[in-house]
mmCIF file of C-alpha atoms in Angstrom:
data_model
loop_
_atom_site.group_PDB
_atom_site.id
_atom_site.type_symbol
_atom_site.label_atom_id
_atom_site.label_comp_id
_atom_site.label_asym_id
_atom_site.label_seq_id
_atom_site.Cartn_x
_atom_site.Cartn_y
_atom_site.Cartn_z
ATOM 1 C CA MET A 1 -73.762 45.309 -32.257
ATOM 2 C CA LYS A 2 -74.892 42.461 -30.005
ATOM 3 C CA LYS A 3 -73.526 39.881 -32.437
ATOM 4 C CA MET A 4 -70.132 41.630 -32.402
ATOM 5 C CA GLN A 5 -70.158 41.629 -28.576
ATOM 6 C CA LEU A 6 -70.685 37.843 -28.486
ATOM 7 C CA THR A 7 -67.771 37.342 -30.846
ATOM 8 C CA LYS A 8 -65.501 39.373 -28.605
ATOM 9 C CA ASN A 9 -66.598 37.368 -25.566
ATOM 10 C CA ALA A 10 -65.936 34.124 -27.388
ATOM 11 C CA MET A 11 -62.459 35.265 -28.394
ATOM 12 C CA TYR A 12 -61.781 36.337 -24.829
ATOM 13 C CA CYS A 13 -62.845 32.924 -23.519
ATOM 14 C CA LEU A 14 -60.684 31.163 -26.077
ATOM 15 C CA CYS A 15 -57.663 33.238 -25.048
ATOM 16 C CA VAL A 16 -58.254 32.464 -21.383
ATOM 17 C CA ILE A 17 -58.614 28.738 -22.107
ATOM 18 C CA ALA A 18 -55.455 28.745 -24.246
ATOM 19 C CA LEU A 19 -53.511 30.531 -21.499
ATOM 20 C CA VAL A 20 -54.698 28.028 -18.891
ATOM 21 C CA VAL A 21 -53.678 25.129 -21.135
ATOM 22 C CA VAL A 22 -50.192 26.620 -21.701
ATOM 23 C CA ILE A 23 -49.704 27.197 -17.970
ATOM 24 C CA ALA A 24 -50.818 23.632 -17.222
ATOM 25 C CA ILE A 25 -48.385 22.192 -19.782
ATOM 26 C CA VAL A 26 -45.468 24.282 -18.488
ATOM 27 C CA PHE A 27 -46.267 23.322 -14.890
ATOM 28 C CA LYS A 28 -46.480 19.642 -15.788
ATOM 29 C CA PHE A 29 -43.059 19.566 -17.454
ATOM 30 C CA SER A 30 -41.387 21.744 -14.827
ATOM 31 C CA THR A 31 -42.506 19.476 -11.982
ATOM 32 C CA LYS A 32 -41.814 16.216 -13.781
ATOM 33 C CA GLU A 33 -39.250 14.199 -11.812
ATOM 34 C CA THR A 34 -35.897 13.658 -13.428
ATOM 35 C CA PRO A 35 -35.408 9.934 -13.917
ATOM 36 C CA LYS A 36 -33.032 8.602 -11.280
ATOM 37 C CA GLN A 37 -29.767 7.310 -12.636
ATOM 38 C CA THR A 38 -29.204 3.676 -11.851
ATOM 39 C CA LYS A 39 -26.142 3.328 -9.637
ATOM 40 C CA VAL A 40 -23.786 0.652 -10.876
ATOM 41 C CA VAL A 41 -22.586 -1.417 -7.921
ATOM 42 C CA SER A 42 -19.360 -3.344 -8.421
ATOM 43 C CA LYS A 43 -19.887 -6.916 -7.383
ATOM 44 C CA GLU A 44 -16.804 -8.437 -5.740
ATOM 45 C CA VAL A 45 -16.524 -12.174 -5.305
ATOM 46 C CA VAL A 46 -13.573 -13.926 -3.634
ATOM 47 C CA ASP A 47 -12.397 -16.773 -5.839
ATOM 48 C CA SER A 48 -9.553 -18.350 -3.857
ATOM 49 C CA VAL A 49 -6.458 -17.815 -1.702
ATOM 50 C CA VAL A 50 -3.576 -18.416 -4.119
ATOM 51 C CA VAL A 51 -0.706 -17.734 -1.667
ATOM 52 C CA GLU A 52 -1.093 -18.308 2.052
ATOM 53 C CA ASP A 53 0.983 -17.078 5.006
ATOM 54 C CA ALA A 54 4.089 -16.354 2.932
ATOM 55 C CA THR A 55 6.885 -13.786 2.854
ATOM 56 C CA LEU A 56 5.754 -11.404 0.113
ATOM 57 C CA LYS A 57 8.223 -8.511 0.029
ATOM 58 C CA VAL A 58 11.307 -7.215 1.850
ATOM 59 C CA LYS A 59 12.822 -3.761 2.173
ATOM 60 C CA LEU A 60 16.046 -2.501 3.722
ATOM 61 C CA LEU A 61 14.692 0.203 5.980
ATOM 62 C CA ASP A 62 17.769 1.907 7.398
ATOM 63 C CA PHE A 63 21.240 1.719 8.937
ATOM 64 C CA VAL A 64 21.083 3.087 12.481
ATOM 65 C CA SER A 65 24.112 4.238 14.461
ATOM 66 C CA SER A 66 24.287 5.560 18.009
ATOM 67 C CA GLN A 67 24.828 9.089 16.624
ATOM 68 C CA GLU A 68 21.746 8.925 14.380
ATOM 69 C CA SER A 69 19.341 6.935 16.534
ATOM 70 C CA ASN A 70 15.970 8.092 17.789
ATOM 71 C CA GLU A 71 14.386 6.313 20.743
ATOM 72 C CA HIS A 72 10.883 7.457 19.825
ATOM 73 C CA TYR A 73 8.517 4.991 18.206
ATOM 74 C CA GLN A 74 8.048 5.583 14.497
ATOM 75 C CA ASP A 75 5.420 4.689 11.918
ATOM 76 C CA VAL A 76 7.337 2.859 9.196
ATOM 77 C CA THR A 77 5.718 1.794 5.940
ATOM 78 C CA LEU A 78 6.175 -0.643 3.105
ATOM 79 C CA THR A 79 4.329 0.061 -0.154
ATOM 80 C CA VAL A 80 3.171 -2.417 -2.762
ATOM 81 C CA ASP A 81 2.414 -0.505 -5.952
ATOM 82 C CA LYS A 82 -0.262 -1.302 -8.496
ATOM 83 C CA ASN A 83 0.942 -3.966 -10.965
ATOM 84 C CA ASP A 84 3.829 -5.053 -8.699
ATOM 85 C CA LYS A 85 4.447 -8.746 -9.323
ATOM 86 C CA ILE A 86 4.578 -10.716 -6.075
ATOM 87 C CA GLN A 87 4.904 -14.483 -5.930
ATOM 88 C CA GLY A 88 4.048 -14.508 -9.638
ATOM 89 C CA TYR A 89 0.795 -12.524 -9.261
ATOM 90 C CA LYS A 90 0.244 -8.936 -10.422
ATOM 91 C CA ILE A 91 -1.292 -6.907 -7.580
ATOM 92 C CA SER A 92 -4.303 -4.939 -8.846
ATOM 93 C CA SER A 93 -4.129 -1.840 -6.639
ATOM 94 C CA LYS A 94 -1.677 0.071 -4.462
ATOM 95 C CA GLN A 95 -1.485 -1.113 -0.844
ATOM 96 C CA ILE A 96 0.440 0.440 2.065
ATOM 97 C CA PHE A 97 1.362 -1.480 5.217
ATOM 98 C CA HIS A 98 2.353 0.117 8.528
ATOM 99 C CA LYS A 99 4.273 -0.863 11.632
ATOM 100 C CA ILE A 100 5.007 1.139 14.775
ATOM 101 C CA MET A 101 8.531 0.370 15.960
ATOM 102 C CA GLN A 102 11.761 1.732 17.404
ATOM 103 C CA LEU A 103 14.920 1.998 15.325
ATOM 104 C CA LEU A 104 17.665 1.553 17.889
ATOM 105 C CA PRO A 105 21.446 1.385 17.437
ATOM 106 C CA PRO A 106 23.426 -1.784 18.172
ATOM 107 C CA ASP A 107 24.272 -2.641 21.743
ATOM 108 C CA GLN A 108 27.705 -1.111 22.223
ATOM 109 C CA GLU A 109 28.462 -3.567 24.997
ATOM 110 C CA ALA A 110 27.900 -6.580 22.751
ATOM 111 C CA PRO A 111 30.690 -7.763 20.432
ATOM 112 C CA LEU A 112 30.021 -8.213 16.732
ATOM 113 C CA LEU A 113 30.806 -11.908 17.046
ATOM 114 C CA ASN A 114 30.280 -14.144 20.038
ATOM 115 C CA HIS A 115 34.039 -14.373 20.619
ATOM 116 C CA SER A 116 35.231 -11.098 19.087
ATOM 117 C CA SER A 117 36.264 -7.798 20.634
ATOM 118 C CA GLU A 118 35.133 -5.703 17.641
ATOM 119 C CA LYS A 119 32.033 -3.599 18.281
ATOM 120 C CA PRO A 120 29.337 -2.987 15.639
ATOM 121 C CA SER A 121 28.911 0.538 14.273
ATOM 122 C CA HIS A 122 25.382 0.195 12.874
ATOM 123 C CA GLU A 123 22.218 -1.856 13.087
ATOM 124 C CA ALA A 124 20.525 -2.714 9.788
ATOM 125 C CA TYR A 125 16.728 -3.037 9.844
ATOM 126 C CA VAL A 126 14.946 -5.101 7.193
ATOM 127 C CA LEU A 127 11.158 -4.856 6.895
ATOM 128 C CA ILE A 128 9.417 -8.095 5.947
ATOM 129 C CA LEU A 129 5.858 -8.209 4.605
ATOM 130 C CA LYS A 130 3.964 -11.426 5.268
ATOM 131 C CA GLY A 131 0.420 -12.441 4.416
ATOM 132 C CA ASP A 132 -1.836 -13.993 1.787
ATOM 133 C CA ILE A 133 -2.609 -13.215 -1.844
ATOM 134 C CA VAL A 134 -6.292 -13.468 -2.710
ATOM 135 C CA LYS A 135 -7.757 -13.967 -6.173
ATOM 136 C CA TYR A 136 -11.127 -12.258 -6.580
ATOM 137 C CA ARG A 137 -13.437 -11.082 -9.329
ATOM 138 C CA VAL A 138 -15.039 -7.666 -9.821
ATOM 139 C CA ASN A 139 -17.851 -7.827 -12.367
ATOM 140 C CA GLY A 140 -16.216 -10.947 -13.759
ATOM 141 C CA LYS A 141 -12.711 -9.455 -14.060
ATOM 142 C CA VAL A 142 -9.929 -11.321 -12.209
ATOM 143 C CA LYS A 143 -7.869 -9.276 -9.727
ATOM 144 C CA TYR A 144 -5.300 -10.012 -7.007
ATOM 145 C CA ARG A 145 -4.608 -8.283 -3.708
ATOM 146 C CA ILE A 146 -2.715 -8.889 -0.488
ATOM 147 C CA SER A 147 -4.919 -9.930 2.409
ATOM 148 C CA ASN A 148 -4.064 -10.373 6.107
ATOM 149 C CA GLY A 149 -0.795 -8.544 5.421
ATOM 150 C CA TYR A 150 1.439 -7.512 8.309
ATOM 151 C CA LEU A 151 4.986 -6.251 8.814
ATOM 152 C CA THR A 152 7.706 -7.831 10.868
ATOM 153 C CA TYR A 153 11.455 -7.222 10.726
ATOM 154 C CA GLN A 154 14.956 -8.597 11.083
ATOM 155 C CA LYS A 155 17.911 -6.616 12.346
ATOM 156 C CA GLN A 156 21.615 -7.204 11.892
ATOM 157 C CA ALA A 157 24.586 -5.624 13.622
ATOM 158 C CA LEU A 158 27.448 -4.669 11.308
ATOM 159 C CA VAL A 159 30.555 -2.572 10.848
ATOM 160 C CA VAL A 160 30.525 -0.102 7.965
ATOM 161 C CA GLU A 161 33.981 0.009 6.362
ATOM 162 C CA SER A 162 33.744 3.342 4.546
ATOM 163 C CA ASP A 163 37.314 3.181 3.244
ATOM 164 C CA TYR A 164 36.521 -0.041 1.399
ATOM 165 C CA ASP A 165 32.872 0.724 0.532
ATOM 166 C CA SER A 166 32.013 -2.507 2.315
ATOM 167 C CA VAL A 167 30.273 -3.863 5.384
ATOM 168 C CA TYR A 168 31.521 -6.450 7.830
ATOM 169 C CA ILE A 169 28.580 -8.590 8.914
ATOM 170 C CA THR A 170 27.812 -11.624 11.010
ATOM 171 C CA SER A 171 25.028 -14.138 10.623
ATOM 172 C CA ILE A 172 22.053 -13.418 12.862
ATOM 173 C CA ASP A 173 22.996 -16.359 15.086
ATOM 174 C CA GLY A 174 26.362 -14.652 15.718
ATOM 175 C CA LYS A 175 28.438 -17.640 14.589
ATOM 176 C CA LYS A 176 29.770 -16.632 11.152
ATOM 177 C CA GLU A 177 31.206 -13.501 9.603
ATOM 178 C CA LYS A 178 32.009 -12.095 6.192
ATOM 179 C CA MET A 179 32.750 -8.845 4.400
ATOM 180 C CA VAL A 180 30.628 -7.819 1.412
ATOM 181 C CA ARG A 181 30.401 -4.807 -0.855
ATOM 182 C CA LEU A 182 27.971 -2.201 0.457
ATOM 183 C CA ASP A 183 25.965 -1.969 -2.777
ATOM 184 C CA ALA A 184 25.666 -5.779 -2.993
ATOM 185 C CA TYR A 185 24.514 -5.874 0.634
ATOM 186 C CA LYS A 186 21.825 -3.242 0.071
ATOM 187 C CA LYS A 187 20.655 -4.884 -3.144
ATOM 188 C CA ALA A 188 20.313 -8.294 -1.487
ATOM 189 C CA LEU A 189 18.321 -6.921 1.457
ATOM 190 C CA ASN A 190 15.748 -5.478 -0.959
ATOM 191 C CA ASP A 191 15.369 -8.771 -2.823
ATOM 192 C CA ILE A 192 13.006 -11.405 -1.460
ATOM 193 C CA ASP A 193 14.999 -14.212 -3.098
ATOM 194 C CA ASN A 194 18.384 -13.138 -1.722
ATOM 195 C CA TYR A 195 17.909 -11.267 1.553
ATOM 196 C CA MET A 196 18.501 -14.332 3.717
ATOM 197 C CA THR A 197 21.941 -14.822 2.125
ATOM 198 C CA MET A 198 23.030 -11.753 4.099
ATOM 199 C CA LEU A 199 21.294 -12.674 7.345
ATOM 200 C CA GLN A 200 22.004 -16.372 7.711
ATOM 201 C CA TRP A 201 24.473 -18.628 5.929
#
């Protein structure tokens, strides 16, 4: 009987030891720290300024008449979309430029031409984006973006001839005049290569 009792005690001890070992293993794995994921940091390096202090984009903003004008200052924007080609370079990401300004009608007391009695009906506002284009590299990949960009504008008094689908305009120095088709006028004022043909000639 004594021999049997020792065997039971030994089995009991073995069970206790096994249980302790299992608990220790479970505790070890449950408290083991999850390996931290290495954060990949994009390395950006400026390569060069490929275009400097240039006119980059233009946009006909609006025609403003005395009936439609608003004297409050407004936040106007010009957007350059991703992959837009500017000055021969494809811009890598979307960029939005802002300007706070008033959109006022033409001065009704001022003639359209310096020596004319005809009064303008509208003022055309053309947004002009100026700045630099920077070439840079992100993890070795070449990208381009506009840097130091800012908005300015030109305005032009005109007479809208609705019956002829045309506009009667003068050069911004007030010395010359011409009539052009409305759609051709709008198209030119949204084209960086042609907008000055409508403002000064």
